[in-house]
Amino acid sequence: MSVPEIAESFIGSVTQVTLGATEEAGGTRSSTVTVGGSRNVVYGGSIDDTGQKPVIAMDVLDVRPDDWPDALAQPYEDVLDSPADWAKKCVDEFGADLICLKFDGIHPDKGDKDASGAVKVTKEVLGAVGVPLILWGCGNDEKDNQVMPKVSEAAKGENCLIGTVAEDNYKSLTAIALADGHLLITRAPLDINIAKQVNILVSDMGFPLERIVTFQTTGALGYGIEYAYSIQERQRQAALGGDKMMAMPVICDVGYESWRVKEAKLTDAPGWGAVEDRGPMWEATTAICLLQAGADIIRMRHPRAVAAVKNFINQIWAV
Amino acid sequence: MALTGLEIFKLLPKTNCKKCGMPTCLAFAMQLAQKRAKLDDCPCVSEEAKQTLAAAAAPPMRLVKFGKGERGVQIGQETVMFRHEEKFYSPTVLAVTVSDKLTGEDLKKRIESINALQFERVGAKIGVNAIAVINDSGSADAFAAAAAQAGESSGLALILVSQNPSAIAAAVGKTAEATPLIASAKADTVEAMAKIAKENNCPLVAQAESIEALAELTEKIKSQGVEDIVLSLETRSLRDQLYGLSRMRALSLKKVFRPLGYPTLSFVTDGDSDQQAVAAASLICKYSGIVVVDTVEPYAFLPILTTVMNIFTDPQKPVQVEPKVYSIGEPDKNAPVLFTTNFSLTYYTVESDVEASRVPSYILVVDTEGTSVLTAYSGDKLNEKAVADAMAKYNIEGQVSHRKLIIPGYVAVMSGKLEEATNWEIMVGPRESSMLPKYLQEVWK
């Protein structure tokens, strides 16, 4: 029986963004990563419309984390004190597409390290791995504004993805990212209007729209994921509808969010299965759900969760 | 396809008798088109008009029920592609396989392990909803015996999976009163399978390798008098399954293409438990009405059942937690008391940060009609009276020996009035919940 055509003509698409700079482009990365480019909703239309395959950025912290559950810390036991070795392990052993260097240690409440330490870590990690980097501040505006410009400068020309900037704190990092040739992450607190507003603000400063990735903030499975899910779906529809201010690829922070929930951490939970299995699966499932809503870059932590999600991505986006 | 007001008007008596409560038939037709009136309100409408209107008003995706009594399940009647448009209607039914090669103790254990896959999450019970008995043995007797046993030892809904009509007939013979879902009819078995479904009043799965073939098959099934149909698209990969499900959903909802206006079923029985959980999560998000898996690992079910819960939440209603005093860890008389609002996101963020502090604490949840701290404060749903009332109602005084209350940093401004209203010492906590661990560990001491 013949069935009707579903001919949807979208006027827009998700911007395609390339991270990292190889030697020819003035950097030192051995390869680049390109994301975005979808021309339809997830699983809509034909497979040709799906765009670039989503990628996984594995988190590396600038300082040894003191609050990671055993199940999460265990695979990294030998490298937690060395961000360079840690990053190398993520790339060589766990297949990370990108490394997200997260500067927790500069936070006033978590070590209050100064810029020189952050710069050193950045250079070490750049030297240890060839994949593109994401450079992510600690979340304290004042400290990020002090330290992240130095970090940016240390990675000048590498075409890193740097962030995050928000509605009420975007000027200094946007300016420096522009000067040092980096891409920018704009952040909004689960609010699609603010998300658009931040993009407008940074583009008013002359930052090119095609060099932005948006972060709508992330809720873990069971802890508000449906908000992030729907905002991402709405963002994709806005992009397809031709809204240039909403056409950026999307990044999610799945690792941090899923490992702080009780289902991932609680050791004594009869009937829930072993905690060693539960944590990775909570992280993997959170990532999978957000992929259904159109995530392009996913920050993750546990190698087993990464393996499960990579396996899924390769099944769906394989050519 | 929904009719317009004018199309409906043509079917009405056009007498303007006002018995429906509207001044004219045209006005009534307009109300009908907007679903603000019922056709029954018109006493003069013809039989023919009723039928035409009912056919046009039928939901684009049929609701299909199976199983019995309280544990019966329903799938379908979805109306939208995206959950922000309107709530997804029927939460995905999760089913687990039972092979009919299992007998005796093994069969019993398998069924028990499936029955055990029930959890409680945020005050709601979530769990596996169905057992899919698989005719691996090839024997009709073994299949019927396993189905009968599953029906007896479990209250879960049954899905009978066999390509052999005589095996299905045997199994339905033993389980018909539990209204199992028959899986499945293919092009070469459609007459026999539809006959069994019709005679026993059971819903039937139509299974084919292409969407076009499925559409043809459902028409055949329907012509034999079976209307409760579930679609199963046989694909070689998860990718083809997901793309196929999306296309079928769009065809039924956007094109109102009736031959595909039914809910769907997918099998995820390859790969280890991790891979099955991951595949199941994607199928839940993207339109499979039933997902059948092989694993019985609780660690895999907890996240996929939570996925169902989250994706099928009503996006228009803020999810709330019950206002009361929550104990985190094992707090004693000296434990800190914090308050927050009953918006679930707010509460769970606070809960997880208090847990992270490893300081046993009490969290008092004040009813703010599901709004966050700042929203509630600016809307006057969170004020000194609301907090004092909640403290009295849930008897926080009886649970601790001190009189110190930690309040969210964002409402520091209410400290004075709150102190007067409660006679408790008010301690202003951090503005951001993520700072609670440090606060509880350092300031509270």
Tab-separated table of C-alpha atoms in Angstrom, chain A residues 1-8 41-50 66-67 107-110 190 220-227 229-230 233-234 237 256 260-263 265-266 271-274 277-278 280-282 284-285 288-289 292-293 304 308-309 311-312 315-319, chain B residues 81-85 119-122 211-213 215-216 219 238-240 242-243 246-247 250-251 254-255 257 259-260 273-275 277-279 281-282 285-287 297-300 302-304 306-307 310-311 313 315 317-319 343-345 348-349 351-353 355-356 358 434-435 438:
chain	number	residue	atom	x	y	z
A	1	MET	CA	0.000	0.000	0.000
A	2	SER	CA	1.337	3.422	-0.779
A	3	VAL	CA	1.579	5.775	2.170
A	4	PRO	CA	1.529	9.578	2.115
A	5	GLU	CA	4.762	11.545	1.873
A	6	ILE	CA	5.844	13.530	4.873
A	7	ALA	CA	7.425	16.372	3.011
A	8	GLU	CA	8.603	18.934	5.485
A	41	VAL	CA	14.354	16.749	13.837
A	42	VAL	CA	15.985	13.681	15.390
A	43	TYR	CA	15.036	10.646	13.222
A	44	GLY	CA	12.986	12.915	10.982
A	45	GLY	CA	13.279	12.750	7.216
A	46	SER	CA	16.096	10.667	5.780
A	47	ILE	CA	19.386	9.624	7.310
A	48	ASP	CA	21.127	12.177	5.080
A	49	ASP	CA	19.484	14.958	7.091
A	50	THR	CA	20.877	13.806	10.396
A	66	ASP	CA	37.461	14.620	46.552
A	67	ASP	CA	33.759	13.917	46.198
A	107	HIS	CA	36.762	27.901	42.737
A	108	PRO	CA	37.132	29.921	45.947
A	109	ASP	CA	35.474	27.104	47.896
A	110	LYS	CA	37.303	24.242	46.231
A	190	LEU	CA	16.753	26.028	31.417
A	220	ALA	CA	19.954	14.269	35.248
A	221	LEU	CA	17.518	11.495	34.569
A	222	GLY	CA	14.942	11.616	37.348
A	223	TYR	CA	16.053	15.118	38.313
A	224	GLY	CA	14.559	17.440	35.762
A	225	ILE	CA	15.854	15.892	32.552
A	226	GLU	CA	12.469	16.538	30.945
A	227	TYR	CA	13.063	20.289	31.109
A	229	TYR	CA	14.920	17.565	26.895
A	230	SER	CA	12.068	19.814	25.842
A	233	GLU	CA	13.718	19.916	21.155
A	234	ARG	CA	12.357	23.434	20.979
A	237	GLN	CA	12.736	23.388	15.935
A	256	TYR	CA	28.545	15.863	36.659
A	260	ARG	CA	25.460	13.514	41.994
A	261	VAL	CA	22.101	11.765	42.140
A	262	LYS	CA	21.335	9.175	44.740
A	263	GLU	CA	20.519	6.395	42.271
A	265	LYS	CA	25.746	6.876	44.450
A	266	LEU	CA	23.738	5.071	47.108
A	271	GLY	CA	16.604	-4.261	44.926
A	272	TRP	CA	18.324	-1.598	42.844
A	273	GLY	CA	21.296	-3.675	41.684
A	274	ALA	CA	24.989	-3.147	42.468
A	277	ASP	CA	26.459	-0.995	37.617
A	278	ARG	CA	23.896	1.620	38.575
A	280	PRO	CA	27.392	4.065	34.815
A	281	MET	CA	23.913	3.121	33.629
A	282	TRP	CA	22.353	6.249	35.124
A	284	ALA	CA	24.497	6.402	30.032
A	285	THR	CA	20.706	6.614	30.105
A	288	ILE	CA	20.863	8.658	25.602
A	289	CYS	CA	17.719	10.599	26.475
A	292	GLN	CA	16.982	11.824	21.424
A	293	ALA	CA	16.329	15.524	21.938
A	304	ARG	CA	31.521	2.160	30.849
A	308	ALA	CA	27.536	2.236	25.944
A	309	VAL	CA	26.724	5.661	24.507
A	311	ASN	CA	28.051	2.114	20.810
A	312	PHE	CA	24.610	3.670	20.436
A	315	GLN	CA	24.706	2.343	15.450
A	316	ILE	CA	22.603	5.375	14.626
A	317	TRP	CA	25.039	7.691	12.882
A	318	ALA	CA	27.234	5.125	11.120
A	319	VAL	CA	27.423	5.786	7.400
B	81	MET	CA	5.289	14.470	18.139
B	82	PHE	CA	6.927	16.540	20.875
B	83	ARG	CA	6.179	16.509	24.556
B	84	HIS	CA	6.295	20.295	24.926
B	85	GLU	CA	3.258	20.549	22.626
B	119	PHE	CA	10.405	0.164	42.285
B	120	GLU	CA	9.230	3.179	44.160
B	121	ARG	CA	10.378	6.572	42.950
B	122	VAL	CA	9.322	9.960	44.268
B	211	ILE	CA	5.771	0.539	6.605
B	212	GLU	CA	3.886	0.041	3.345
B	213	ALA	CA	3.432	-3.669	4.050
B	215	ALA	CA	-0.361	-0.510	6.324
B	216	GLU	CA	-1.645	-3.210	4.012
B	219	GLU	CA	-6.319	-3.126	6.631
B	238	LEU	CA	18.058	-0.014	15.841
B	239	ARG	CA	18.537	2.932	13.501
B	240	ASP	CA	15.941	1.656	11.040
B	242	LEU	CA	13.902	4.512	15.321
B	243	TYR	CA	13.495	6.142	11.922
B	246	SER	CA	9.212	8.386	13.836
B	247	ARG	CA	7.819	8.087	10.332
B	250	ALA	CA	4.154	11.353	11.802
B	251	LEU	CA	1.978	9.463	9.318
B	254	LYS	CA	0.156	14.588	11.035
B	255	LYS	CA	-1.360	12.865	8.005
B	257	PHE	CA	-3.246	8.008	7.849
B	259	PRO	CA	-3.905	2.255	8.334
B	260	LEU	CA	-1.009	3.284	10.628
B	273	SER	CA	22.058	-5.434	29.707
B	274	ASP	CA	23.814	-2.090	29.206
B	275	GLN	CA	23.092	-2.094	25.493
B	277	ALA	CA	18.908	-0.389	28.542
B	278	VAL	CA	20.385	2.198	26.225
B	279	ALA	CA	18.342	1.015	23.226
B	281	ALA	CA	15.665	4.405	26.552
B	282	SER	CA	15.855	5.666	22.973
B	285	CYS	CA	11.661	8.657	23.977
B	286	LYS	CA	10.956	8.105	20.325
B	287	TYR	CA	7.563	6.578	20.119
B	297	GLU	CA	18.868	-6.580	35.802
B	298	PRO	CA	17.397	-4.075	38.270
B	299	TYR	CA	20.246	-1.649	37.547
B	300	ALA	CA	19.084	-1.518	33.933
B	302	LEU	CA	15.647	1.632	37.314
B	303	PRO	CA	16.911	4.137	34.718
B	304	ILE	CA	14.645	3.003	31.877
B	306	THR	CA	12.586	6.534	35.224
B	307	THR	CA	12.905	7.524	31.568
B	310	ASN	CA	10.127	11.672	32.976
B	311	ILE	CA	9.248	11.673	29.285
B	313	THR	CA	5.328	13.870	32.632
B	315	PRO	CA	4.907	19.538	30.696
B	317	LYS	CA	2.152	21.026	35.329
B	318	PRO	CA	5.126	21.607	37.580
B	319	VAL	CA	6.021	18.355	39.265
B	343	PHE	CA	8.732	22.337	43.339
B	344	SER	CA	10.296	18.984	42.589
B	345	LEU	CA	13.361	20.367	40.832
B	348	TYR	CA	15.660	17.332	44.549
B	349	THR	CA	18.513	19.738	44.045
B	351	GLU	CA	18.049	16.985	48.712
B	352	SER	CA	21.002	15.832	46.670
B	353	ASP	CA	23.228	18.622	47.981
B	355	GLU	CA	23.019	14.271	50.971
B	356	ALA	CA	26.371	15.230	49.505
B	358	ARG	CA	26.938	13.849	54.664
B	434	SER	CA	25.483	23.584	45.521
B	435	MET	CA	27.110	25.482	48.376
B	438	LYS	CA	30.242	23.444	52.585
